[in-house]
PDB file of N, CA and C in Angstrom:
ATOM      1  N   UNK A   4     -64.575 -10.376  -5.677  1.00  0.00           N
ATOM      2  CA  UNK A   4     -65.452 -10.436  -6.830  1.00  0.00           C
ATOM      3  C   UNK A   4     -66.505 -11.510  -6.568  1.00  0.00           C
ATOM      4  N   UNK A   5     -68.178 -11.303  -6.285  1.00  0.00           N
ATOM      5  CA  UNK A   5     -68.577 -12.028  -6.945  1.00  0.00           C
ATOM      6  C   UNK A   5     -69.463 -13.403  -7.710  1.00  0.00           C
ATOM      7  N   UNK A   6     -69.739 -14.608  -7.705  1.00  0.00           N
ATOM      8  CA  UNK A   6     -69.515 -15.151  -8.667  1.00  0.00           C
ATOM      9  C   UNK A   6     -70.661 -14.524  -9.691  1.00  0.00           C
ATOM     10  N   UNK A   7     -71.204 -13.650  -9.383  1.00  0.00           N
ATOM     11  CA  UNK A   7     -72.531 -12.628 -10.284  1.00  0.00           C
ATOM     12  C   UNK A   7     -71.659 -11.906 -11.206  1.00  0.00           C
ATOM     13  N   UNK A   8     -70.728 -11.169 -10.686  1.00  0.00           N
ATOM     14  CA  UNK A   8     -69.943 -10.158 -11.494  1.00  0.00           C
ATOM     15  C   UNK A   8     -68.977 -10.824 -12.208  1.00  0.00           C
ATOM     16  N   UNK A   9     -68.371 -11.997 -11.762  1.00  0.00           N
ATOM     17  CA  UNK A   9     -67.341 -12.921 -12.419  1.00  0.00           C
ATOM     18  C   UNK A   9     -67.731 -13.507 -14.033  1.00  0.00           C
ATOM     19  N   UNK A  10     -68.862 -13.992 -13.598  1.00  0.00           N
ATOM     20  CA  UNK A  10     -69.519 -14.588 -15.126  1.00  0.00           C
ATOM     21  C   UNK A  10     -70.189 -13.199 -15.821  1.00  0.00           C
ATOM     22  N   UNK A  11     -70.403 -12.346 -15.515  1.00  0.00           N
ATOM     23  CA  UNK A  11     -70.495 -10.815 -16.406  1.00  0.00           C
ATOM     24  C   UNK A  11     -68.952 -10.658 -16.687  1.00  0.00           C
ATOM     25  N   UNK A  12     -67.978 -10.726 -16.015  1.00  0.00           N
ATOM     26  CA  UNK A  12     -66.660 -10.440 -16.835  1.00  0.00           C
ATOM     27  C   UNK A  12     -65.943 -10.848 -17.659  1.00  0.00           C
ATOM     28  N   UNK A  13     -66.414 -12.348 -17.061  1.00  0.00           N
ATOM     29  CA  UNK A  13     -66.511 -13.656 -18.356  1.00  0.00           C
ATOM     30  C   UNK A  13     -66.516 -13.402 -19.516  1.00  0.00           C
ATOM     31  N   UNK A  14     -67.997 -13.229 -19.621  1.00  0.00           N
ATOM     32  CA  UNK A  14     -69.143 -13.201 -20.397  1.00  0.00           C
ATOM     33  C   UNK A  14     -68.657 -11.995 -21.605  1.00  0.00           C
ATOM     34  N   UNK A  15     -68.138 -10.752 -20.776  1.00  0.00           N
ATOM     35  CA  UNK A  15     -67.831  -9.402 -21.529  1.00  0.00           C
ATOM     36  C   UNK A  15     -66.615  -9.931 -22.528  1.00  0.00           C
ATOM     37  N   UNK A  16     -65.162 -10.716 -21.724  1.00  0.00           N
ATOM     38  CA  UNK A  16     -64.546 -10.934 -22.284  1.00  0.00           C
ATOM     39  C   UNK A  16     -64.395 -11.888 -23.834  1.00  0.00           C
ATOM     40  N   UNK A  17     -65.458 -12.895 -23.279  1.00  0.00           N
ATOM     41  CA  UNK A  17     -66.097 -14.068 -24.712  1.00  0.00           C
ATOM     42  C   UNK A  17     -66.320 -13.061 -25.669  1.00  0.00           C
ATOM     43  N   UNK A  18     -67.141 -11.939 -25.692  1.00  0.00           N
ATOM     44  CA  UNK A  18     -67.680 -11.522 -26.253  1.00  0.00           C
ATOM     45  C   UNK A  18     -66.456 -10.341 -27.505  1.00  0.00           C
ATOM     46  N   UNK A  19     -65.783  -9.782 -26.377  1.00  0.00           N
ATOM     47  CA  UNK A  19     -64.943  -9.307 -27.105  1.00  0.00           C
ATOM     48  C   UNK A  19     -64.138 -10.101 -27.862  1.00  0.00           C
ATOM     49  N   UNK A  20     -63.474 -11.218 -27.641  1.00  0.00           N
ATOM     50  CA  UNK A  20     -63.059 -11.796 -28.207  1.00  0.00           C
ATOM     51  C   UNK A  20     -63.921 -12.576 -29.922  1.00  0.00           C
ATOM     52  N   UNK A  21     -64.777 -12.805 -29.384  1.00  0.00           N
ATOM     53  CA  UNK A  21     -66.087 -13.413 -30.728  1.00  0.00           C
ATOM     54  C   UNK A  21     -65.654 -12.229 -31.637  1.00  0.00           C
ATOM     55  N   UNK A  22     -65.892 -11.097 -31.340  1.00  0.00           N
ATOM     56  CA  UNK A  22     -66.053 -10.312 -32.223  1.00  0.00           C
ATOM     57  C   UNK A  22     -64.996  -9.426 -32.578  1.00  0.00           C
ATOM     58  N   UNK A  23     -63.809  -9.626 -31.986  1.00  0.00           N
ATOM     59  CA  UNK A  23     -62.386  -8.950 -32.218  1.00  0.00           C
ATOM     60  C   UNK A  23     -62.450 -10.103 -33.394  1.00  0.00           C
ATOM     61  N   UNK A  24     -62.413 -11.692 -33.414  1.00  0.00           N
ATOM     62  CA  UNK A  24     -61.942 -12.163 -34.305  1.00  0.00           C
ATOM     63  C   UNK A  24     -62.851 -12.111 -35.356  1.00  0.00           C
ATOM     64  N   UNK A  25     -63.839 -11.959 -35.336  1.00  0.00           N
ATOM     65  CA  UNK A  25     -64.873 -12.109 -37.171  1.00  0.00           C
ATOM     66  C   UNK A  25     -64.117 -10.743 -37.586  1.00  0.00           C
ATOM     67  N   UNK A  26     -63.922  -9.518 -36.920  1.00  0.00           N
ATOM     68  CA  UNK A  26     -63.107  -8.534 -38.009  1.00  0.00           C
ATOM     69  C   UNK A  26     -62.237  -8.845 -38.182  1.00  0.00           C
ATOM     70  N   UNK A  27     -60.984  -9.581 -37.465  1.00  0.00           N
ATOM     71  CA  UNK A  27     -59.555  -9.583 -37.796  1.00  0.00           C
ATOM     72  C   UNK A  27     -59.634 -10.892 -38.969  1.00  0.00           C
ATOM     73  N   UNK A  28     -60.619 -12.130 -38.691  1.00  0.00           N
ATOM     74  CA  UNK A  28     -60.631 -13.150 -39.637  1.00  0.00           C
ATOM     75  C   UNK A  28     -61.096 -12.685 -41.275  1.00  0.00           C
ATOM     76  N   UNK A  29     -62.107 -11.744 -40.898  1.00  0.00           N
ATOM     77  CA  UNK A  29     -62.992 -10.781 -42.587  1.00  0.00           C
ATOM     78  C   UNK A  29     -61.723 -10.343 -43.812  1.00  0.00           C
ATOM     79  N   UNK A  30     -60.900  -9.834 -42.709  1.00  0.00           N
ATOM     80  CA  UNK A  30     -59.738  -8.715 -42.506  1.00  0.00           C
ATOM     81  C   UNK A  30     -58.593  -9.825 -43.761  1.00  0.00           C
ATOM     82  N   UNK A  31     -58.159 -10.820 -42.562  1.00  0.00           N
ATOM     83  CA  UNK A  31     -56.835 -11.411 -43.554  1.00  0.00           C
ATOM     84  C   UNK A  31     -57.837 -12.551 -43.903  1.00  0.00           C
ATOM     85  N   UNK A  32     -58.850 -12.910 -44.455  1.00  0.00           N
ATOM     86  CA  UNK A  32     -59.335 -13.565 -45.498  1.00  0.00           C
ATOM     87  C   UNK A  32     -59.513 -12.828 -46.666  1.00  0.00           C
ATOM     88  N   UNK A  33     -59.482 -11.910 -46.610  1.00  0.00           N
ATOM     89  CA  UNK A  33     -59.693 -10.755 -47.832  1.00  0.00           C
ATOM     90  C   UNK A  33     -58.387 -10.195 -48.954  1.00  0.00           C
ATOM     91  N   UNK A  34     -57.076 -10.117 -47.303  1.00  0.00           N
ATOM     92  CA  UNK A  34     -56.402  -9.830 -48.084  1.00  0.00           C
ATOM     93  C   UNK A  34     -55.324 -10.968 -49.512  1.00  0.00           C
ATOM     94  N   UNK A  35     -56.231 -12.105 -48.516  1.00  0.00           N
ATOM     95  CA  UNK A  35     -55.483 -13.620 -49.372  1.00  0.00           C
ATOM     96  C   UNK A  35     -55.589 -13.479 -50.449  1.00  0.00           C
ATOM     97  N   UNK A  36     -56.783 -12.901 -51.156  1.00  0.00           N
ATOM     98  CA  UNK A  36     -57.054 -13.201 -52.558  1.00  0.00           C
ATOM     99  C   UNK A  36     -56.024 -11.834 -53.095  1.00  0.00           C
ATOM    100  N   UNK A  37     -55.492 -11.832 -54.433  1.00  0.00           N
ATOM    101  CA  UNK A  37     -54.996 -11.382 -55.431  1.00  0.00           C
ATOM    102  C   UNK A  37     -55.680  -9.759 -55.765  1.00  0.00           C
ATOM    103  N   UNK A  38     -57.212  -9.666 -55.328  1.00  0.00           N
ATOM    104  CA  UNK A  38     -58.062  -9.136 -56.145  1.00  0.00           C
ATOM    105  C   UNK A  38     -58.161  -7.739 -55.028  1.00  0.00           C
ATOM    106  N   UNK A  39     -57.836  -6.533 -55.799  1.00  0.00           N
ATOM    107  CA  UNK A  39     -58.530  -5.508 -54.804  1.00  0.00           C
ATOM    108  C   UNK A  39     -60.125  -5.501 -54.482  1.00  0.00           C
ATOM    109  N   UNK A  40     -60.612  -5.589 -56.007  1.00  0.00           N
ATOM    110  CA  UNK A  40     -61.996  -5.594 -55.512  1.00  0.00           C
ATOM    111  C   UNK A  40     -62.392  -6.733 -54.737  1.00  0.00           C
ATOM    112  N   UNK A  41     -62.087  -7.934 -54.176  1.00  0.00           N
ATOM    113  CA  UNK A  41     -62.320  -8.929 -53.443  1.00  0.00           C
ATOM    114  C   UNK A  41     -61.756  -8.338 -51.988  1.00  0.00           C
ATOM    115  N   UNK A  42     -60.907  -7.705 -52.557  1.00  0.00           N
ATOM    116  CA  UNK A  42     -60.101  -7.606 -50.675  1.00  0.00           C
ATOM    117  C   UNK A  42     -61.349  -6.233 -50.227  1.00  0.00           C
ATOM    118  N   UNK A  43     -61.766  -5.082 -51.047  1.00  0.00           N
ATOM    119  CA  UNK A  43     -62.419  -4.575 -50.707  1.00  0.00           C
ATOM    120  C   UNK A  43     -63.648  -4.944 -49.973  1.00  0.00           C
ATOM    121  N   UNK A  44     -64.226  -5.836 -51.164  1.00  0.00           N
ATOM    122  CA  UNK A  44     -65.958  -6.089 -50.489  1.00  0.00           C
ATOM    123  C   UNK A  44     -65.335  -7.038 -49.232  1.00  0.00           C
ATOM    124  N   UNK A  45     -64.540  -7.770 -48.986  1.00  0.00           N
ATOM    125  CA  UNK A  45     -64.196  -8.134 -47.365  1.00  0.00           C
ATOM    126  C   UNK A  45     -63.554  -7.229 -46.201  1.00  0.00           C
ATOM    127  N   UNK A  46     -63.221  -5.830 -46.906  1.00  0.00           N
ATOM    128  CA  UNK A  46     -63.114  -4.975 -45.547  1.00  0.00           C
ATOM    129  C   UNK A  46     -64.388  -4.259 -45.532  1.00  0.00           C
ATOM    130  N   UNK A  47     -65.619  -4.574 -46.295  1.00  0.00           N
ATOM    131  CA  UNK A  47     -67.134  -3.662 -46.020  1.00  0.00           C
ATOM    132  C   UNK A  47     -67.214  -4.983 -44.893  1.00  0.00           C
ATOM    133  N   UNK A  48     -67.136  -6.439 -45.301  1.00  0.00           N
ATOM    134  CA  UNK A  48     -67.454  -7.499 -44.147  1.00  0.00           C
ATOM    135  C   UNK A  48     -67.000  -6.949 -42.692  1.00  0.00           C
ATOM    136  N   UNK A  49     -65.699  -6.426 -42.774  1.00  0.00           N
ATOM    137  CA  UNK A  49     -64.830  -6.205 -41.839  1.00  0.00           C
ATOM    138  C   UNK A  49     -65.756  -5.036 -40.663  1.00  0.00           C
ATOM    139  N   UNK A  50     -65.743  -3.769 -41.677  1.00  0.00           N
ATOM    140  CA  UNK A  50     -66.827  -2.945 -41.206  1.00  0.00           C
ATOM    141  C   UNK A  50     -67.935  -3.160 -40.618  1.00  0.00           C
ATOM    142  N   UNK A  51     -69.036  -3.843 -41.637  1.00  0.00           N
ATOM    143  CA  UNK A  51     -69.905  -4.656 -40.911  1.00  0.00           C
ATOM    144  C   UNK A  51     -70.064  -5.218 -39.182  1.00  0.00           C
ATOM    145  N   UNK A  52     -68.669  -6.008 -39.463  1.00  0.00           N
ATOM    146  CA  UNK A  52     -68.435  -6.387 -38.228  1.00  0.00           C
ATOM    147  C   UNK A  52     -68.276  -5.884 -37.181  1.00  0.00           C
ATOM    148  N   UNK A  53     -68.012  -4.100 -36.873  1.00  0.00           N
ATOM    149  CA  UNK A  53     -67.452  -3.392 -36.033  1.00  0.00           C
ATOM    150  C   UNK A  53     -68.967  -3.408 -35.451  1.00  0.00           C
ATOM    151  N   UNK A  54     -69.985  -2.572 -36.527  1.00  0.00           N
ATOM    152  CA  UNK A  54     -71.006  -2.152 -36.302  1.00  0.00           C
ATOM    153  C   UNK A  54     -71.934  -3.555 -35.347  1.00  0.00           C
ATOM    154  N   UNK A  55     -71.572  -4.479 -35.455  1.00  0.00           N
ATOM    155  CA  UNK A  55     -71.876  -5.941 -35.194  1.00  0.00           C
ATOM    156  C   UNK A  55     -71.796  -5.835 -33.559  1.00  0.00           C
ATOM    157  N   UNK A  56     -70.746  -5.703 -33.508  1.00  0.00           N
ATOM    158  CA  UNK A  56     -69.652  -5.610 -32.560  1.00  0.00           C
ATOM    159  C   UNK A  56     -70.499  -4.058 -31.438  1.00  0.00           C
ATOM    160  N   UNK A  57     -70.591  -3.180 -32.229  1.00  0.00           N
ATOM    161  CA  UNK A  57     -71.049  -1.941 -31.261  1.00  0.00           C
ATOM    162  C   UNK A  57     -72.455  -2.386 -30.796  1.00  0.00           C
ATOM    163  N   UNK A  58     -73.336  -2.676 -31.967  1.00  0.00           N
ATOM    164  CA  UNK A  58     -74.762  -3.306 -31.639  1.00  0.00           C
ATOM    165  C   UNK A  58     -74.407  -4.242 -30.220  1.00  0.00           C
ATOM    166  N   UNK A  59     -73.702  -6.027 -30.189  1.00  0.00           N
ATOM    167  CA  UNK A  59     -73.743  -6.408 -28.940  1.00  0.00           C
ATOM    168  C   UNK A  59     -73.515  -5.578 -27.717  1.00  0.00           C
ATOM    169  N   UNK A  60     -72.644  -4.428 -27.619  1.00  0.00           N
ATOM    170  CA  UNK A  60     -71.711  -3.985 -26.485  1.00  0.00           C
ATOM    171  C   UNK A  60     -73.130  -2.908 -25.980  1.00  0.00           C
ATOM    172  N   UNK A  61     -73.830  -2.400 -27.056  1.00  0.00           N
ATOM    173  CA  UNK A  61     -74.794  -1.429 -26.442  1.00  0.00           C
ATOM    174  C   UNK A  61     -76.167  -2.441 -25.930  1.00  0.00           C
ATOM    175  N   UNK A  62     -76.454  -3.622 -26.296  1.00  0.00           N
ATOM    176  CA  UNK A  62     -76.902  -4.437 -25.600  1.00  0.00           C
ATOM    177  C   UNK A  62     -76.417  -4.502 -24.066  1.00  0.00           C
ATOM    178  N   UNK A  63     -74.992  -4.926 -23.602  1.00  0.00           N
ATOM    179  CA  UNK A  63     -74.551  -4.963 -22.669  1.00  0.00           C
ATOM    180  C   UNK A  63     -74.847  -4.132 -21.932  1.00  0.00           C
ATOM    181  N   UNK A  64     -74.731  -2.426 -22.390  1.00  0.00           N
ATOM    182  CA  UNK A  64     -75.219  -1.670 -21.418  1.00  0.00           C
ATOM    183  C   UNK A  64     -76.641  -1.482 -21.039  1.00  0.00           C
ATOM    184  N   UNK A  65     -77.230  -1.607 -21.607  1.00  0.00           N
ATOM    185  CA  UNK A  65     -79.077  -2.082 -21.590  1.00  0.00           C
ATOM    186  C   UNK A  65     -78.798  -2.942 -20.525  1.00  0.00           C
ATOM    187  N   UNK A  66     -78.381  -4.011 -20.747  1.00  0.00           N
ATOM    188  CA  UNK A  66     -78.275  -4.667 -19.341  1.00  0.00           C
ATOM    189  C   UNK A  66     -77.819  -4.942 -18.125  1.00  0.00           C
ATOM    190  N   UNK A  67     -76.777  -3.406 -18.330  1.00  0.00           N
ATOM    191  CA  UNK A  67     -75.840  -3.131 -16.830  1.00  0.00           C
ATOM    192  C   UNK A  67     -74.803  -4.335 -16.720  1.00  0.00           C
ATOM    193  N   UNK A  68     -74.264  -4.546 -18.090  1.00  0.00           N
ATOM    194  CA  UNK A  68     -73.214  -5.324 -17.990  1.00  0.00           C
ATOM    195  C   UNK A  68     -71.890  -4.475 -18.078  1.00  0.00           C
ATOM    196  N   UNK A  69     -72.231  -3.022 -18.568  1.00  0.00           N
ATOM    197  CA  UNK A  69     -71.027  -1.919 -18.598  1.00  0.00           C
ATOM    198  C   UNK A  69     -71.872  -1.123 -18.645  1.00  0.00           C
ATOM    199  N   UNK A  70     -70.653  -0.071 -17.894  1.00  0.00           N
ATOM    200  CA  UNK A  70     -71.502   1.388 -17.707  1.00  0.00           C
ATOM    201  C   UNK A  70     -71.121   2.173 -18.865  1.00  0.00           C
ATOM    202  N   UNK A  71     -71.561   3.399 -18.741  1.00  0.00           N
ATOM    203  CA  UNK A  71     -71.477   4.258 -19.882  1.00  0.00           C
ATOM    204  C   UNK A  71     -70.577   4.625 -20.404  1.00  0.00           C
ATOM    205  N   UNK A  72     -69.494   5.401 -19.737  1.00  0.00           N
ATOM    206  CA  UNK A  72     -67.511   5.622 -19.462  1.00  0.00           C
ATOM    207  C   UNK A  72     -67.071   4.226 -20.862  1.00  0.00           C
ATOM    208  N   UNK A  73     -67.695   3.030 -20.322  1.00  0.00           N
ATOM    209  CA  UNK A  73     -67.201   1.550 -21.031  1.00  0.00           C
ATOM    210  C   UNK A  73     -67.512   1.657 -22.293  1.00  0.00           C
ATOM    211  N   UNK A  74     -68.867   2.075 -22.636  1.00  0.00           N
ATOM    212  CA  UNK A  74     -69.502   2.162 -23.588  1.00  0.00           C
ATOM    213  C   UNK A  74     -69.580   3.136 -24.845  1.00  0.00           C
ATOM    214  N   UNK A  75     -69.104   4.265 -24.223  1.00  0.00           N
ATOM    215  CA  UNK A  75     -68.122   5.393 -25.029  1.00  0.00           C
ATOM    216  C   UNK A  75     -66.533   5.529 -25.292  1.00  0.00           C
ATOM    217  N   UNK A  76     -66.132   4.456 -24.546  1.00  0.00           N
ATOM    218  CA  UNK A  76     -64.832   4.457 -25.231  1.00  0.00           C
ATOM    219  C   UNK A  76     -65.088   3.193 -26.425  1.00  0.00           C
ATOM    220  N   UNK A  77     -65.706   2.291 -26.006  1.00  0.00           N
ATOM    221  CA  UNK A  77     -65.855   1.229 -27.292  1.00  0.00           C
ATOM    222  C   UNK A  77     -66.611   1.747 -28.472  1.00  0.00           C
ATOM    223  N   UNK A  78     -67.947   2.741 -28.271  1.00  0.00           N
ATOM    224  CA  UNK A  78     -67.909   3.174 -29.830  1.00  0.00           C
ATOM    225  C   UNK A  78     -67.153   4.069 -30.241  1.00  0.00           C
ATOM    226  N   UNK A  79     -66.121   5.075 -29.278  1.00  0.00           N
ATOM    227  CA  UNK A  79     -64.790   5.660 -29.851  1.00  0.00           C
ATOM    228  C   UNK A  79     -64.078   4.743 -30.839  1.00  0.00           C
ATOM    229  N   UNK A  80     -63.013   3.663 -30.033  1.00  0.00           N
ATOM    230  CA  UNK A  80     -62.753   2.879 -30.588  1.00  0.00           C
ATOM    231  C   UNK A  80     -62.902   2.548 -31.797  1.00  0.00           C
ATOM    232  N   UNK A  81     -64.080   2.265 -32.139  1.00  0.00           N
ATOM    233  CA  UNK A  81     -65.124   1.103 -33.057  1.00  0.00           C
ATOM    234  C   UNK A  81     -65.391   2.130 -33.988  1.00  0.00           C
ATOM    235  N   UNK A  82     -65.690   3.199 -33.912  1.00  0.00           N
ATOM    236  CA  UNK A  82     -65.540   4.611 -34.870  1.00  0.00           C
ATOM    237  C   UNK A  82     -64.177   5.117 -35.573  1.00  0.00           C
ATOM    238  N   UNK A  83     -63.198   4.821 -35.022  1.00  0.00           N
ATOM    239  CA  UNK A  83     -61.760   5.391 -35.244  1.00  0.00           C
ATOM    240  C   UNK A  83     -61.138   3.680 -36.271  1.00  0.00           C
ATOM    241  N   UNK A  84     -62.057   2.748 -35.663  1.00  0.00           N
ATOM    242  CA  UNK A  84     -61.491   1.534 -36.706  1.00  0.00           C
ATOM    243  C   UNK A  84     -62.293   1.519 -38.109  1.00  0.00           C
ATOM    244  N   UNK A  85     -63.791   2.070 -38.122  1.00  0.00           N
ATOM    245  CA  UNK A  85     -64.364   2.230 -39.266  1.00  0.00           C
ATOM    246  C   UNK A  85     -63.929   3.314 -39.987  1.00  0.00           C
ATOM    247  N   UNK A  86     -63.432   4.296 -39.629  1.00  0.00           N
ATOM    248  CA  UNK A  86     -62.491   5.101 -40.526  1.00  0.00           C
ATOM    249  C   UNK A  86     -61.580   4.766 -40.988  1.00  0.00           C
ATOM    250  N   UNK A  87     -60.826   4.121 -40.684  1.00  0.00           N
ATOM    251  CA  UNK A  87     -59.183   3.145 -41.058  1.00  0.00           C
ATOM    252  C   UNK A  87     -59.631   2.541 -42.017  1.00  0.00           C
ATOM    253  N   UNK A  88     -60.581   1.412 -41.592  1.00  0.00           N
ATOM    254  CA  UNK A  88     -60.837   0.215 -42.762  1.00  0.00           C
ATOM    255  C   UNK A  88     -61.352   0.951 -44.053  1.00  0.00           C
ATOM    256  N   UNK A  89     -62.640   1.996 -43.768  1.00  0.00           N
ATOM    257  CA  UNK A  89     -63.452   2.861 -44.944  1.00  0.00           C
ATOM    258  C   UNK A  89     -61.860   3.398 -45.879  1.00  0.00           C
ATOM    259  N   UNK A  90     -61.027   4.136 -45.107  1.00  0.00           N
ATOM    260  CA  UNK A  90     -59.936   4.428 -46.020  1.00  0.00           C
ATOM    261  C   UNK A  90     -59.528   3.720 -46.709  1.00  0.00           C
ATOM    262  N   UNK A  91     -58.906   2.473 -45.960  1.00  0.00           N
ATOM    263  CA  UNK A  91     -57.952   1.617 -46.988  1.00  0.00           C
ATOM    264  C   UNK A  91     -58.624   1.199 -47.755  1.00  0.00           C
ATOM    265  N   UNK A  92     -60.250   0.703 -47.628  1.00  0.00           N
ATOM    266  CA  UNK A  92     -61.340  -0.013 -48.691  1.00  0.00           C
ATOM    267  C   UNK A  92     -61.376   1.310 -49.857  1.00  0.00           C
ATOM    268  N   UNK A  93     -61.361   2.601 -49.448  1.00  0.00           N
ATOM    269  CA  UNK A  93     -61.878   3.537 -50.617  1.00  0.00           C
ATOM    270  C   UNK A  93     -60.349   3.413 -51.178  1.00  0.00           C
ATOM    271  N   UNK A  94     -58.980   3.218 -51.015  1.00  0.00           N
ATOM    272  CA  UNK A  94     -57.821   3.848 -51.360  1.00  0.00           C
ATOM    273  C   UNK A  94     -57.516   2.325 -52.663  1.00  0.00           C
ATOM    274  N   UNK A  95     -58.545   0.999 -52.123  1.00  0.00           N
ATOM    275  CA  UNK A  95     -58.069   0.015 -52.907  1.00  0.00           C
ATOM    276  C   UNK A  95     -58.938   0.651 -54.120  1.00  0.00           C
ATOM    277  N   UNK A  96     -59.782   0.973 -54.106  1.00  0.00           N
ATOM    278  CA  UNK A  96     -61.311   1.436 -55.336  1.00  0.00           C
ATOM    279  C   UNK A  96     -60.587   2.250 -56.038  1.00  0.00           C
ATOM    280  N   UNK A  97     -59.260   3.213 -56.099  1.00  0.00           N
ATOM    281  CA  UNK A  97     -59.533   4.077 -56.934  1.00  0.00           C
ATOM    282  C   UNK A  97     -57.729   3.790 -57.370  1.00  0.00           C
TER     283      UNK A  97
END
């Protein structure tokens, strides 16, 4: 490996991590409070965050920091988690 590709793997990993935790932190800060409608508007944060999250990663590929294969499984991913959260947020609303 490297040290060009090393600090791109780095770099990929920081990144996932930054942004694995603002959803998982959105996530159980939301559910602390008592309040559905509070826990709700913090899984739209949560959501937010995915989309956050897909925006940097398609940056990455703009810059040949991942190829495409990389880049379609993460907005798979990142699509299959905004359905989850959209559920449980619509299932607290009603």
């Amino acid at each position: 490996m490297t040290s060009n590709s090393f600090v791109w793997d780095l770099g990929l990993k920081i990144l996932r991590f930054i942004r694995m935790r603002r959803i998982f932190v959105n996530f159980v800060e939301g559910s602390a409070d008592n309040s559905d409608i509070e826990f709700a508007r913090f899984l739209g944060i949560s959501i937010r965050s995915v989309y956050e999250a897909v925006a940097g990663f398609d940056l990455a590929l703009h810059y040949k920091m991942i190829d495409d294969k990389l880049n379609i499984e993460i907005e798979d991913k990142a699509e299959e988690l905004i359905k989850q959260l959209s559920g449980f947020r619509s299932s607290l609303k009603s």
